[in-house]
PDB file of C-alpha atoms in Angstrom:
ATOM      1  CA  ARG F  28      89.268  93.157 116.377  1.00  0.00           C
ATOM      2  CA  LYS F  29      92.398  92.600 117.040  1.00  0.00           C
ATOM      3  CA  VAL F  30      94.543  95.288 115.261  1.00  0.00           C
ATOM      4  CA  PRO F  31      99.001  95.609 115.337  1.00  0.00           C
ATOM      5  CA  ILE F  32     100.075  98.498 117.368  1.00  0.00           C
ATOM      6  CA  HIS F  33     102.724 100.748 115.367  1.00  0.00           C
ATOM      7  CA  SER F  34     106.257 100.717 116.088  1.00  0.00           C
ATOM      8  CA  LYS F  35     106.284 103.961 117.119  1.00  0.00           C
ATOM      9  CA  LEU F  36     103.209 102.963 119.692  1.00  0.00           C
ATOM     10  CA  THR F  37     104.597 100.135 121.650  1.00  0.00           C
ATOM     11  CA  TRP F  38     104.799 102.653 124.705  1.00  0.00           C
ATOM     12  CA  LEU F  39     101.616 101.606 125.156  1.00  0.00           C
ATOM     13  CA  LEU F  40     102.131  98.523 126.053  1.00  0.00           C
ATOM     14  CA  GLU F  41     104.761  99.318 128.493  1.00  0.00           C
ATOM     15  CA  LYS F  42     102.420  99.545 131.177  1.00  0.00           C
ATOM     16  CA  GLU F  43     100.823  96.369 133.637  1.00  0.00           C
ATOM     17  CA  ARG F  44      98.347  94.585 131.618  1.00  0.00           C
ATOM     18  CA  ASN F  45      95.697  92.094 132.649  1.00  0.00           C
ATOM     19  CA  GLY F  46      96.376  89.287 129.520  1.00  0.00           C
ATOM     20  CA  ALA F  47      97.660  89.248 125.766  1.00  0.00           C
ATOM     21  CA  ASP F  48      93.805  89.667 124.585  1.00  0.00           C
ATOM     22  CA  GLN F  49      93.222  92.904 127.166  1.00  0.00           C
ATOM     23  CA  LEU F  50      92.149  95.889 125.711  1.00  0.00           C
ATOM     24  CA  VAL F  51      95.251  98.783 125.888  1.00  0.00           C
ATOM     25  CA  TRP F  52      93.091 101.025 126.932  1.00  0.00           C
ATOM     26  CA  SER F  53      90.328  99.336 129.190  1.00  0.00           C
ATOM     27  CA  THR F  54      88.333 102.185 130.582  1.00  0.00           C
ATOM     28  CA  PHE F  55      86.824 101.746 127.704  1.00  0.00           C
ATOM     29  CA  GLN F  56      82.916 102.009 127.846  1.00  0.00           C
ATOM     30  CA  PRO F  57      81.333  99.598 125.379  1.00  0.00           C
ATOM     31  CA  GLU F  58      78.569 102.124 123.627  1.00  0.00           C
ATOM     32  CA  GLY F  59      75.506 102.582 120.587  1.00  0.00           C
ATOM     33  CA  THR F  60      74.511  99.268 118.382  1.00  0.00           C
ATOM     34  CA  ARG F  61      77.833  97.943 118.107  1.00  0.00           C
ATOM     35  CA  LYS F  62      79.361  98.140 121.721  1.00  0.00           C
ATOM     36  CA  SER F  63      82.316  99.781 120.838  1.00  0.00           C
ATOM     37  CA  GLY F  64      84.921 101.945 122.868  1.00  0.00           C
ATOM     38  CA  THR F  65      84.705 104.913 119.908  1.00  0.00           C
ATOM     39  CA  GLY F  66      83.051 107.866 122.193  1.00  0.00           C
ATOM     40  CA  ASP F  67      85.624 107.495 124.461  1.00  0.00           C
ATOM     41  CA  ALA F  68      88.663 107.376 121.574  1.00  0.00           C
ATOM     42  CA  SER F  69      87.579 110.045 120.624  1.00  0.00           C
ATOM     43  CA  LYS F  70      87.192 111.603 124.089  1.00  0.00           C
ATOM     44  CA  LEU F  71      90.610 110.740 125.394  1.00  0.00           C
ATOM     45  CA  PHE F  72      92.238 111.853 122.206  1.00  0.00           C
ATOM     46  CA  GLY F  73      90.412 115.351 122.805  1.00  0.00           C
ATOM     47  CA  ALA F  74      91.838 115.434 126.321  1.00  0.00           C
ATOM     48  CA  TRP F  75      95.433 114.360 125.638  1.00  0.00           C
ATOM     49  CA  LYS F  76      95.381 116.706 122.359  1.00  0.00           C
ATOM     50  CA  ARG F  77      94.098 119.835 124.486  1.00  0.00           C
ATOM     51  CA  ALA F  78      97.523 118.866 126.852  1.00  0.00           C
ATOM     52  CA  ALA F  79      99.933 118.555 124.617  1.00  0.00           C
ATOM     53  CA  GLY F  80      99.073 122.203 123.427  1.00  0.00           C
ATOM     54  CA  PHE F  81      97.242 121.420 120.363  1.00  0.00           C
ATOM     55  CA  THR F  82      94.629 124.162 120.138  1.00  0.00           C
ATOM     56  CA  SER F  83      92.594 123.849 116.812  1.00  0.00           C
ATOM     57  CA  ARG F  84      89.675 122.240 116.410  1.00  0.00           C
ATOM     58  CA  ARG F  85      90.367 120.992 113.129  1.00  0.00           C
ATOM     59  CA  PHE F  86      92.740 118.122 114.449  1.00  0.00           C
ATOM     60  CA  THR F  87      90.245 115.396 115.917  1.00  0.00           C
ATOM     61  CA  PHE F  88      90.400 111.480 116.316  1.00  0.00           C
ATOM     62  CA  HIS F  89      88.810 111.631 112.722  1.00  0.00           C
ATOM     63  CA  SER F  90      90.995 113.581 111.375  1.00  0.00           C
ATOM     64  CA  ALA F  91      93.749 111.631 112.672  1.00  0.00           C
ATOM     65  CA  ARG F  92      91.968 108.253 111.038  1.00  0.00           C
ATOM     66  CA  LYS F  93      91.694 109.681 107.102  1.00  0.00           C
ATOM     67  CA  ASN F  94      95.010 110.656 107.379  1.00  0.00           C
ATOM     68  CA  PHE F  95      96.099 107.121 108.091  1.00  0.00           C
ATOM     69  CA  VAL F  96      93.229 106.069 105.867  1.00  0.00           C
ATOM     70  CA  SER F  97      94.933 108.573 102.792  1.00  0.00           C
ATOM     71  CA  GLN F  98      98.937 107.600 103.963  1.00  0.00           C
ATOM     72  CA  LEU F  99      97.091 103.709 103.125  1.00  0.00           C
ATOM     73  CA  GLU F 100      96.053 104.533  99.777  1.00  0.00           C
ATOM     74  CA  GLN F 101      99.270 106.641  98.871  1.00  0.00           C
ATOM     75  CA  LYS F 102     101.507 103.559  99.451  1.00  0.00           C
ATOM     76  CA  GLY F 103      98.695 101.279  97.182  1.00  0.00           C
ATOM     77  CA  VAL F 104      97.168  99.196  99.674  1.00  0.00           C
ATOM     78  CA  HIS F 105      94.065  97.202  98.700  1.00  0.00           C
ATOM     79  CA  GLN F 106      91.027  99.112  99.555  1.00  0.00           C
ATOM     80  CA  SER F 107      89.656  95.844 101.609  1.00  0.00           C
ATOM     81  CA  GLU F 108      93.216  95.814 103.347  1.00  0.00           C
ATOM     82  CA  VAL F 109      92.074  99.071 104.618  1.00  0.00           C
ATOM     83  CA  ALA F 110      88.626  98.734 105.584  1.00  0.00           C
ATOM     84  CA  ARG F 111      89.875  95.624 107.962  1.00  0.00           C
ATOM     85  CA  VAL F 112      92.410  97.673 109.590  1.00  0.00           C
ATOM     86  CA  VAL F 113      90.036 100.610 110.265  1.00  0.00           C
ATOM     87  CA  GLY F 114      87.360  98.494 111.088  1.00  0.00           C
ATOM     88  CA  HIS F 115      85.222  99.076 108.283  1.00  0.00           C
ATOM     89  CA  GLU F 116      82.872  95.930 106.412  1.00  0.00           C
ATOM     90  CA  ALA F 117      85.536  94.597 103.482  1.00  0.00           C
ATOM     91  CA  GLY F 118      82.723  94.988 101.023  1.00  0.00           C
ATOM     92  CA  PHE F 119      80.511  91.773  99.877  1.00  0.00           C
ATOM     93  CA  THR F 120      83.260  89.064  98.315  1.00  0.00           C
ATOM     94  CA  PHE F 121      85.980  89.419 101.014  1.00  0.00           C
ATOM     95  CA  GLY F 122      83.444  89.629 103.915  1.00  0.00           C
ATOM     96  CA  VAL F 123      81.127  86.297 102.892  1.00  0.00           C
ATOM     97  CA  TYR F 124      84.067  84.675 101.228  1.00  0.00           C
ATOM     98  CA  SER F 125      87.117  85.338 103.452  1.00  0.00           C
ATOM     99  CA  PRO F 126      85.022  86.386 106.836  1.00  0.00           C
ATOM    100  CA  GLN F 127      88.577  85.726 109.140  1.00  0.00           C
ATOM    101  CA  GLY F 128      89.676  88.531 107.880  1.00  0.00           C
ATOM    102  CA  LEU F 129      93.804  89.165 107.657  1.00  0.00           C
ATOM    103  CA  ASN F 130      95.948  87.894 109.898  1.00  0.00           C
ATOM    104  CA  LEU F 131      97.654  90.018 111.760  1.00  0.00           C
ATOM    105  CA  VAL F 132     101.267  89.333 110.310  1.00  0.00           C
ATOM    106  CA  ARG F 133      99.852  90.949 107.260  1.00  0.00           C
ATOM    107  CA  LEU F 134      97.694  93.780 109.346  1.00  0.00           C
ATOM    108  CA  LYS F 135     101.034  94.147 111.484  1.00  0.00           C
ATOM    109  CA  GLU F 136     102.856  95.178 107.813  1.00  0.00           C
ATOM    110  CA  ILE F 137      99.667  97.185 106.062  1.00  0.00           C
ATOM    111  CA  VAL F 138      99.844  99.411 109.981  1.00  0.00           C
ATOM    112  CA  GLU F 139     103.986  99.617 109.593  1.00  0.00           C
ATOM    113  CA  LEU F 140     103.389 101.260 105.981  1.00  0.00           C
ATOM    114  CA  VAL F 141     102.415 104.652 107.974  1.00  0.00           C
ATOM    115  CA  GLU F 142     104.811 107.359 108.941  1.00  0.00           C
ATOM    116  CA  TYR F 143     105.644 110.113 111.501  1.00  0.00           C
ATOM    117  CA  PRO F 144     109.035 110.437 111.310  1.00  0.00           C
ATOM    118  CA  GLU F 145     108.142 113.796 113.931  1.00  0.00           C
ATOM    119  CA  VAL F 146     106.737 111.382 116.167  1.00  0.00           C
ATOM    120  CA  VAL F 147     108.870 111.039 119.032  1.00  0.00           C
ATOM    121  CA  SER F 148     107.626 107.620 121.971  1.00  0.00           C
ATOM    122  CA  PRO F 149     107.889 108.699 125.353  1.00  0.00           C
ATOM    123  CA  GLY F 150     111.206 108.240 126.944  1.00  0.00           C
ATOM    124  CA  HIS F 151     112.561 106.216 124.010  1.00  0.00           C
ATOM    125  CA  GLY F 152     114.372 109.881 122.040  1.00  0.00           C
TER     126      GLY F 152
END
């Protein structure tokens, strides 16, 4: 699955990579029946938040996803589009008649609707 990176997170791509189709975090290990790296994502997020000084157990990888989805809902993004961005099923109609999903241009427009004014990219002000 391809998901565009929010413009405030483009610094993640400034490291050396092996090609345009490589994972941002190539150390993610496929796991579970879907062979996804979400367990690794949760572990890495936990390590990052502790290193950044966050001690609350309420601020988790999935609470960040919840905030992301909530912002998109408040901005009026259709549920099927939000589902495509976060990796959920698009529903019967779009899943059957539009299995290719949204193009990257539309996905990028959706991701950019999320606002985090307090986030400052490392090394970018």
